[in-house]
Short mmCIF file of C-alpha atoms in Angstrom, two decimals:
data_model
loop_
_atom_site.label_atom_id
_atom_site.label_comp_id
_atom_site.label_asym_id
_atom_site.label_seq_id
_atom_site.Cartn_x
_atom_site.Cartn_y
_atom_site.Cartn_z
CA MET D 1 13.29 -62.82 60.60
CA THR D 2 15.25 -59.84 61.92
CA ASP D 3 14.36 -57.31 64.55
CA SER D 4 14.82 -54.42 62.08
CA SER D 5 11.22 -54.65 60.82
CA CYS D 6 9.66 -53.09 63.90
CA SER D 7 12.13 -50.24 64.13
CA GLU D 8 11.68 -49.44 60.43
CA CYS D 9 7.87 -49.31 60.58
CA ILE D 10 6.35 -46.35 58.89
CA LYS D 11 3.29 -44.95 60.60
CA GLY D 12 -0.14 -46.30 59.75
CA THR D 13 0.57 -50.03 59.94
CA ILE D 14 -2.49 -52.24 60.42
CA HIS D 15 -1.21 -53.48 63.79
CA SER D 16 1.52 -52.46 66.15
CA GLY D 17 4.17 -55.02 67.04
CA GLN D 18 6.53 -57.43 65.32
CA PRO D 19 5.52 -59.65 62.32
CA LYS D 20 5.09 -63.20 63.56
CA GLY D 21 6.16 -65.19 60.51
CA THR D 22 9.53 -66.27 59.15
CA GLU D 23 11.39 -65.81 55.93
CA GLU D 24 12.22 -69.02 54.05
CA LEU D 25 13.16 -70.14 50.56
CA ILE D 26 9.95 -71.35 48.92
CA HIS D 27 9.94 -72.48 45.27
CA GLY D 28 13.02 -70.43 44.51
CA LEU D 29 11.95 -67.18 46.18
CA ASN D 30 12.65 -65.73 49.61
CA THR D 31 9.20 -65.87 51.16
CA TYR D 32 7.54 -64.63 54.32
CA VAL D 33 5.56 -67.56 55.74
CA ILE D 34 2.85 -67.50 58.36
CA GLY D 35 -0.06 -69.81 59.28
CA ASN D 36 -0.79 -73.51 59.30
CA ARG D 37 2.08 -75.54 57.86
CA ILE D 38 0.74 -79.05 58.55
CA ASN D 39 -2.72 -79.31 57.10
CA PRO D 40 -4.02 -75.95 55.84
CA ARG D 41 -7.55 -75.81 54.45
CA GLY D 42 -6.28 -73.34 51.84
CA ILE D 43 -3.31 -71.21 50.79
CA ILE D 44 -3.14 -67.43 50.23
CA VAL D 45 -0.35 -65.94 48.21
CA ILE D 46 0.20 -62.18 48.54
CA TYR D 47 1.73 -60.18 45.70
CA SER D 48 2.74 -57.01 47.53
CA ASP D 49 3.10 -53.45 46.41
CA ILE D 50 6.45 -52.17 45.09
CA PHE D 51 7.93 -52.06 48.62
CA GLY D 52 7.87 -55.83 49.02
CA LEU D 53 9.12 -57.51 52.14
CA ALA D 54 10.96 -54.37 53.23
CA LEU D 55 7.70 -52.65 54.19
CA PRO D 56 6.55 -54.05 57.53
CA ASN D 57 2.92 -53.36 56.61
CA ASN D 58 3.05 -56.12 54.03
CA LYS D 59 4.18 -58.75 56.55
CA LEU D 60 1.54 -57.56 59.02
CA ILE D 61 -1.05 -57.96 56.23
CA ALA D 62 0.04 -61.57 55.87
CA ASP D 63 -0.31 -62.04 59.58
CA ALA D 64 -3.85 -60.59 59.36
CA TYR D 65 -4.87 -63.07 56.70
CA ALA D 66 -3.42 -65.96 58.68
CA ALA D 67 -5.38 -64.78 61.74
CA SER D 68 -8.55 -64.40 59.71
CA GLY D 69 -8.21 -68.01 58.77
CA GLN D 70 -8.29 -69.01 62.39
CA TRP D 71 -11.42 -67.12 63.30
CA LEU D 72 -13.67 -66.01 60.44
CA VAL D 73 -16.73 -64.11 61.59
CA SER D 74 -19.71 -64.16 59.20
CA THR D 75 -22.43 -61.51 59.75
CA SER D 76 -25.97 -61.83 58.48
CA PRO D 77 -27.09 -58.73 56.50
CA SER D 78 -30.59 -58.99 57.93
CA ALA D 79 -29.77 -59.63 61.58
CA HIS D 80 -27.22 -58.73 64.17
CA TRP D 81 -25.69 -62.11 64.82
CA CYS D 82 -22.38 -63.72 64.19
CA LYS D 83 -21.12 -67.28 64.12
CA GLN D 84 -17.63 -68.66 64.52
CA ARG D 85 -16.03 -70.63 61.72
CA LEU D 86 -12.82 -72.34 62.53
CA THR D 87 -10.43 -73.09 59.69
CA SER D 88 -6.74 -72.65 59.02
CA LEU D 89 -4.67 -71.14 56.25
CA GLN D 90 -1.12 -70.98 55.11
CA VAL D 91 -0.02 -67.57 53.85
CA TYR D 92 2.90 -66.87 51.55
CA LEU D 93 4.37 -63.44 50.81
CA PRO D 94 7.07 -64.09 48.17
CA ASP D 95 9.76 -61.63 47.30
CA PHE D 96 8.80 -61.30 43.67
CA PHE D 97 11.36 -58.52 43.32
CA HIS D 98 14.42 -60.73 44.07
CA GLY D 99 15.63 -58.46 46.86
CA ASP D 100 15.20 -55.27 44.85
CA PRO D 101 12.04 -53.49 46.02
CA VAL D 102 11.54 -49.73 45.71
CA ASP D 103 13.33 -47.83 48.43
CA LEU D 104 11.18 -47.19 51.51
CA LYS D 105 12.04 -43.49 51.35
CA VAL D 106 9.49 -43.25 48.55
CA ALA D 107 6.77 -44.58 50.86
CA ASP D 108 6.32 -41.23 52.58
CA ALA D 109 5.18 -39.73 49.27
CA LEU D 110 3.11 -42.67 48.00
CA LEU D 111 1.74 -43.92 51.29
CA PRO D 112 1.41 -40.85 53.51
CA VAL D 113 0.45 -41.27 57.13
CA ASP D 114 -2.59 -38.99 56.72
CA ALA D 115 -3.42 -38.44 53.06
CA ALA D 116 -6.32 -36.19 53.95
CA ALA D 117 -4.02 -33.78 55.79
CA GLN D 118 -1.32 -33.87 53.13
CA SER D 119 -1.26 -30.59 51.16
CA THR D 120 -1.58 -30.68 47.38
CA PHE D 121 1.87 -29.08 47.06
CA ALA D 122 3.48 -31.73 49.32
CA LYS D 123 1.65 -34.53 47.58
CA TYR D 124 2.72 -33.67 44.06
CA THR D 125 6.25 -32.51 44.93
CA GLY D 126 6.76 -35.72 46.87
CA ILE D 127 5.56 -37.83 43.95
CA LEU D 128 7.70 -35.89 41.45
CA ALA D 129 10.76 -36.29 43.67
CA SER D 130 10.20 -40.03 43.84
CA MET D 131 9.65 -40.57 40.10
CA PRO D 132 13.33 -41.00 39.12
CA THR D 133 13.77 -43.74 41.72
CA PHE D 134 10.60 -45.49 40.53
CA LEU D 135 11.38 -45.16 36.83
CA MET D 136 14.89 -46.60 37.31
CA TRP D 137 13.36 -49.44 39.28
CA ARG D 138 10.92 -50.21 36.47
CA THR D 139 13.80 -50.55 33.98
CA ARG D 140 15.05 -53.41 36.15
CA HIS D 141 11.59 -55.01 36.44
CA LYS D 142 10.10 -55.28 32.98
CA HIS D 143 6.71 -56.81 32.47
CA ALA D 144 7.79 -60.11 30.84
CA ASP D 145 10.33 -60.89 33.55
CA VAL D 146 8.04 -59.80 36.37
CA GLU D 147 5.19 -61.99 35.12
CA LYS D 148 7.45 -64.98 34.61
CA THR D 149 8.67 -64.79 38.18
CA CYS D 150 5.07 -64.76 39.46
CA ILE D 151 3.83 -67.54 37.13
CA ASP D 152 6.83 -69.80 37.87
CA PHE D 153 6.22 -69.50 41.62
CA LEU D 154 2.50 -70.20 41.31
CA SER D 155 3.09 -73.11 38.91
CA SER D 156 5.52 -74.74 41.36
CA LEU D 157 3.11 -74.15 44.24
CA ARG D 158 0.14 -75.58 42.33
CA ARG D 159 2.12 -78.74 41.35
CA ALA D 160 3.37 -79.16 44.91
CA THR D 161 -0.12 -78.79 46.43
CA PRO D 162 -2.62 -80.00 43.78
CA ASP D 163 -5.25 -80.87 46.34
CA LYS D 164 -5.24 -77.43 48.02
CA LYS D 165 -7.26 -74.36 47.07
CA ILE D 166 -5.03 -71.36 46.34
CA GLY D 167 -6.09 -67.72 46.44
CA ILE D 168 -3.92 -64.76 45.48
CA VAL D 169 -4.25 -61.21 46.75
CA GLY D 170 -2.45 -58.44 44.90
CA PHE D 171 -1.85 -54.86 46.16
CA CYS D 172 -1.24 -51.97 43.75
CA TRP D 173 1.63 -53.17 41.50
CA GLY D 174 0.90 -56.74 42.51
CA GLY D 175 -2.81 -56.38 41.70
CA ARG D 176 -2.20 -56.49 37.96
CA TYR D 177 -0.18 -59.66 38.15
CA ALA D 178 -2.56 -61.30 40.57
CA ILE D 179 -5.36 -60.79 38.00
CA ARG D 180 -3.25 -62.02 35.08
CA ALA D 181 -2.41 -65.19 37.02
CA GLY D 182 -6.08 -66.16 36.56
CA MET D 183 -5.89 -66.18 32.76
CA ALA D 184 -6.52 -69.28 30.68
CA GLN D 185 -3.10 -68.92 29.04
CA HIS D 186 -1.40 -69.62 32.37
CA GLN D 187 -3.22 -72.91 33.08
CA ILE D 188 -1.02 -75.95 33.57
CA SER D 189 -1.74 -79.60 33.00
CA ILE D 190 -2.32 -81.69 36.10
CA ASN D 191 -3.50 -85.26 35.55
CA ASN D 192 -4.11 -84.32 31.90
CA THR D 193 -6.50 -81.58 32.93
CA ALA D 194 -6.02 -77.86 32.27
CA THR D 195 -5.85 -76.40 35.75
CA PRO D 196 -5.78 -72.71 36.74
CA LEU D 197 -2.79 -71.61 38.85
CA ILE D 198 -5.14 -70.21 41.47
CA ASP D 199 -8.77 -70.59 42.45
CA ALA D 200 -9.66 -66.95 43.23
CA VAL D 201 -8.10 -63.48 42.93
CA VAL D 202 -8.42 -60.30 44.98
CA ALA D 203 -6.87 -57.15 43.46
CA LEU D 204 -6.81 -54.03 45.65
CA HIS D 205 -6.12 -50.76 43.80
CA PRO D 206 -4.44 -52.62 40.92
CA SER D 207 -2.10 -50.27 39.08
CA ASN D 208 -0.42 -50.10 35.65
CA MET D 209 -3.18 -52.15 34.05
CA VAL D 210 -3.42 -52.50 30.31
CA LEU D 211 -7.03 -52.88 29.21
CA PRO D 212 -8.61 -55.00 28.01
CA ASP D 213 -5.56 -57.24 27.75
CA ASP D 214 -5.19 -57.73 31.54
CA VAL D 215 -8.77 -58.89 32.04
CA MET D 216 -9.21 -61.10 29.00
CA GLU D 217 -9.83 -64.84 29.18
CA LEU D 218 -10.06 -65.03 32.97
CA VAL D 219 -11.00 -68.46 34.25
CA VAL D 220 -11.30 -67.80 38.00
CA PRO D 221 -13.39 -65.40 40.12
CA VAL D 222 -11.90 -61.95 40.74
CA SER D 223 -12.73 -59.32 43.38
CA TYR D 224 -11.52 -55.78 42.61
CA GLY D 225 -11.12 -53.08 45.27
CA TRP D 226 -11.28 -49.49 44.00
CA GLY D 227 -10.58 -46.26 45.88
CA ALA D 228 -12.99 -43.40 45.13
CA GLN D 229 -10.24 -40.79 45.55
CA ASP D 230 -7.29 -42.78 44.29
CA ILE D 231 -5.06 -40.42 42.24
CA ALA D 232 -2.86 -43.25 40.96
CA VAL D 233 -5.54 -45.78 39.93
CA SER D 234 -8.53 -44.08 38.38
CA TYR D 235 -11.92 -45.22 39.65
CA ALA D 236 -13.06 -45.08 36.01
CA THR D 237 -11.02 -48.27 35.44
CA ARG D 238 -13.81 -50.17 37.17
CA GLY D 239 -16.36 -49.06 34.53
CA LYS D 240 -14.10 -50.02 31.69
CA ILE D 241 -13.58 -53.51 33.07
CA GLU D 242 -17.30 -53.99 33.73
CA LYS D 243 -18.17 -52.84 30.24
CA PHE D 244 -15.64 -55.20 28.65
CA HIS D 245 -16.92 -58.22 30.59
CA GLU D 246 -20.53 -57.32 29.81
CA GLU D 247 -19.65 -57.26 26.12
CA GLU D 248 -17.89 -60.64 26.48
CA ARG D 249 -21.02 -62.13 28.06
CA GLY D 250 -23.07 -60.61 25.21
CA ARG D 251 -20.89 -62.53 22.74
CA GLY D 252 -21.67 -65.72 24.57
CA LYS D 253 -18.36 -66.05 26.39
CA ARG D 254 -18.31 -67.41 29.93
CA VAL D 255 -16.98 -64.84 32.39
CA PRO D 256 -16.38 -65.98 36.00
CA GLU D 257 -17.69 -64.04 38.95
CA MET D 258 -16.39 -60.46 38.87
CA LYS D 259 -16.97 -58.47 42.07
CA HIS D 260 -16.21 -54.76 42.34
CA CYS D 261 -15.96 -53.02 45.74
CA ARG D 262 -15.84 -49.22 46.17
CA TYR D 263 -13.89 -47.79 49.15
CA GLU D 264 -14.35 -44.23 50.38
CA PRO D 265 -12.41 -42.03 50.58
CA GLY D 266 -10.07 -44.72 49.18
CA ARG D 267 -6.94 -42.68 48.66
CA HIS D 268 -4.05 -44.49 46.99
CA GLY D 269 -2.54 -47.20 49.12
CA PHE D 270 -5.59 -47.48 51.36
CA ALA D 271 -5.33 -51.29 51.58
CA VAL D 272 -1.61 -51.27 52.35
CA ARG D 273 -2.03 -48.65 55.07
CA GLY D 274 -4.60 -50.89 56.74
CA ILE D 275 -7.53 -48.50 56.78
CA ARG D 276 -10.53 -49.65 58.87
CA VAL D 277 -13.77 -49.71 56.90
CA MET D 278 -17.45 -50.33 57.40
CA ARG D 279 -20.17 -51.17 54.88
CA GLY D 280 -22.41 -48.22 53.96
CA ARG D 281 -25.40 -47.87 51.73
CA GLY D 282 -25.23 -49.40 48.33
CA GLY D 283 -22.53 -51.82 49.39
CA VAL D 284 -19.89 -49.03 49.54
CA TRP D 285 -17.14 -49.52 52.06
CA ARG D 286 -16.32 -46.33 53.96
CA ARG D 287 -13.51 -45.52 56.30
CA ARG D 288 -14.50 -46.29 59.84
CA ARG D 289 -13.38 -43.75 62.41
CA GLY D 290 -12.95 -44.26 66.14
CA ARG D 291 -12.43 -47.47 67.97
CA PRO D 292 -12.72 -50.56 65.72
CA TRP D 293 -15.17 -53.23 66.59
CA SER D 294 -13.72 -56.38 68.10
CA GLY D 295 -15.17 -59.73 67.22
CA TRP D 296 -15.59 -62.90 69.25
CA ARG D 297 -12.07 -62.73 70.54
CA SER D 298 -10.91 -59.75 72.53
CA GLY D 299 -8.70 -57.44 70.53
CA PHE D 300 -9.31 -59.14 67.19
CA ARG D 301 -10.45 -56.69 64.55
CA TRP D 302 -12.61 -57.72 61.68
CA ASP D 303 -13.12 -54.47 59.79
CA TRP D 304 -9.72 -54.13 58.06
CA VAL D 305 -9.84 -53.88 54.28
CA GLU D 306 -7.79 -57.07 54.20
CA ILE D 307 -10.42 -59.00 56.19
CA VAL D 308 -13.18 -57.77 53.84
CA SER D 309 -11.21 -59.15 50.90
CA ALA D 310 -10.43 -62.34 52.82
CA GLU D 311 -14.15 -63.20 52.83
CA PHE D 312 -14.06 -63.47 49.01
CA ILE D 313 -11.02 -65.80 49.19
CA PHE D 314 -12.75 -67.93 51.85
CA ALA D 315 -15.85 -68.24 49.66
CA HIS D 316 -13.84 -69.78 46.85
CA CYS D 317 -10.84 -71.37 48.50
CA VAL D 318 -11.99 -72.94 51.73
#
């Protein structure tokens, strides 16, 4: 791990300071590793947005997941009490882009420091200016190759740790491939039994989805996080997925647990920017302003979007 990460931080990271993990070669990919290496209760794999390991936020998100595994606070909806739950996780953030993420210069347009204060003119001119860079990048990262890289890594991980629960969290670009990793077609044989590559999926503002193809034949639980004001990932996508799965159930097909969370205002990139949230009426998560609440341990914050999604992973993988 180099010292350049801290100096290159764009504003709006979920925590200040240096990422605490290390970069290592894991199952053929350069991977940021943090957490329990000896006897983890579970494993979380992060499929980042298009900025990959170059964006410090992504490493800090991995650190947040590892920390959440050390001290998970569970709050009763009917009473104001909390209890500690000690566990331990290992977190992997692989470089699925083979050292070729989108240039961080584009981050200013796609992940602005304050999206609410960004003018419409600045927003759209910034996006237009970044399009050539992104389109050229996509020609080097075609769907079939991208998916193979992800599936190969997860297959190797599952075979190497058959007794461990594995959850995957995908952000934006990575959300689509996190979901697809939970398809029946990607199961592998372990002890002559068809075994899913992962045990649970969280997809936060998943982009570039092809429906219904990307949500067909899922065999593991999935939690989706949607932004109400996301200009890149339409909130209407949620309804399309829900309708498709309802039709599948109507035809007698088994559909695993599908959870949909709405975040407000939920502008694009809200999960990567590390926006603090609090639960509002109707189960809607809204941006929390002011000083974040600290849990049992001084300075430890439980209201990050990432921690909300971590609860779903814990429910199925620990």
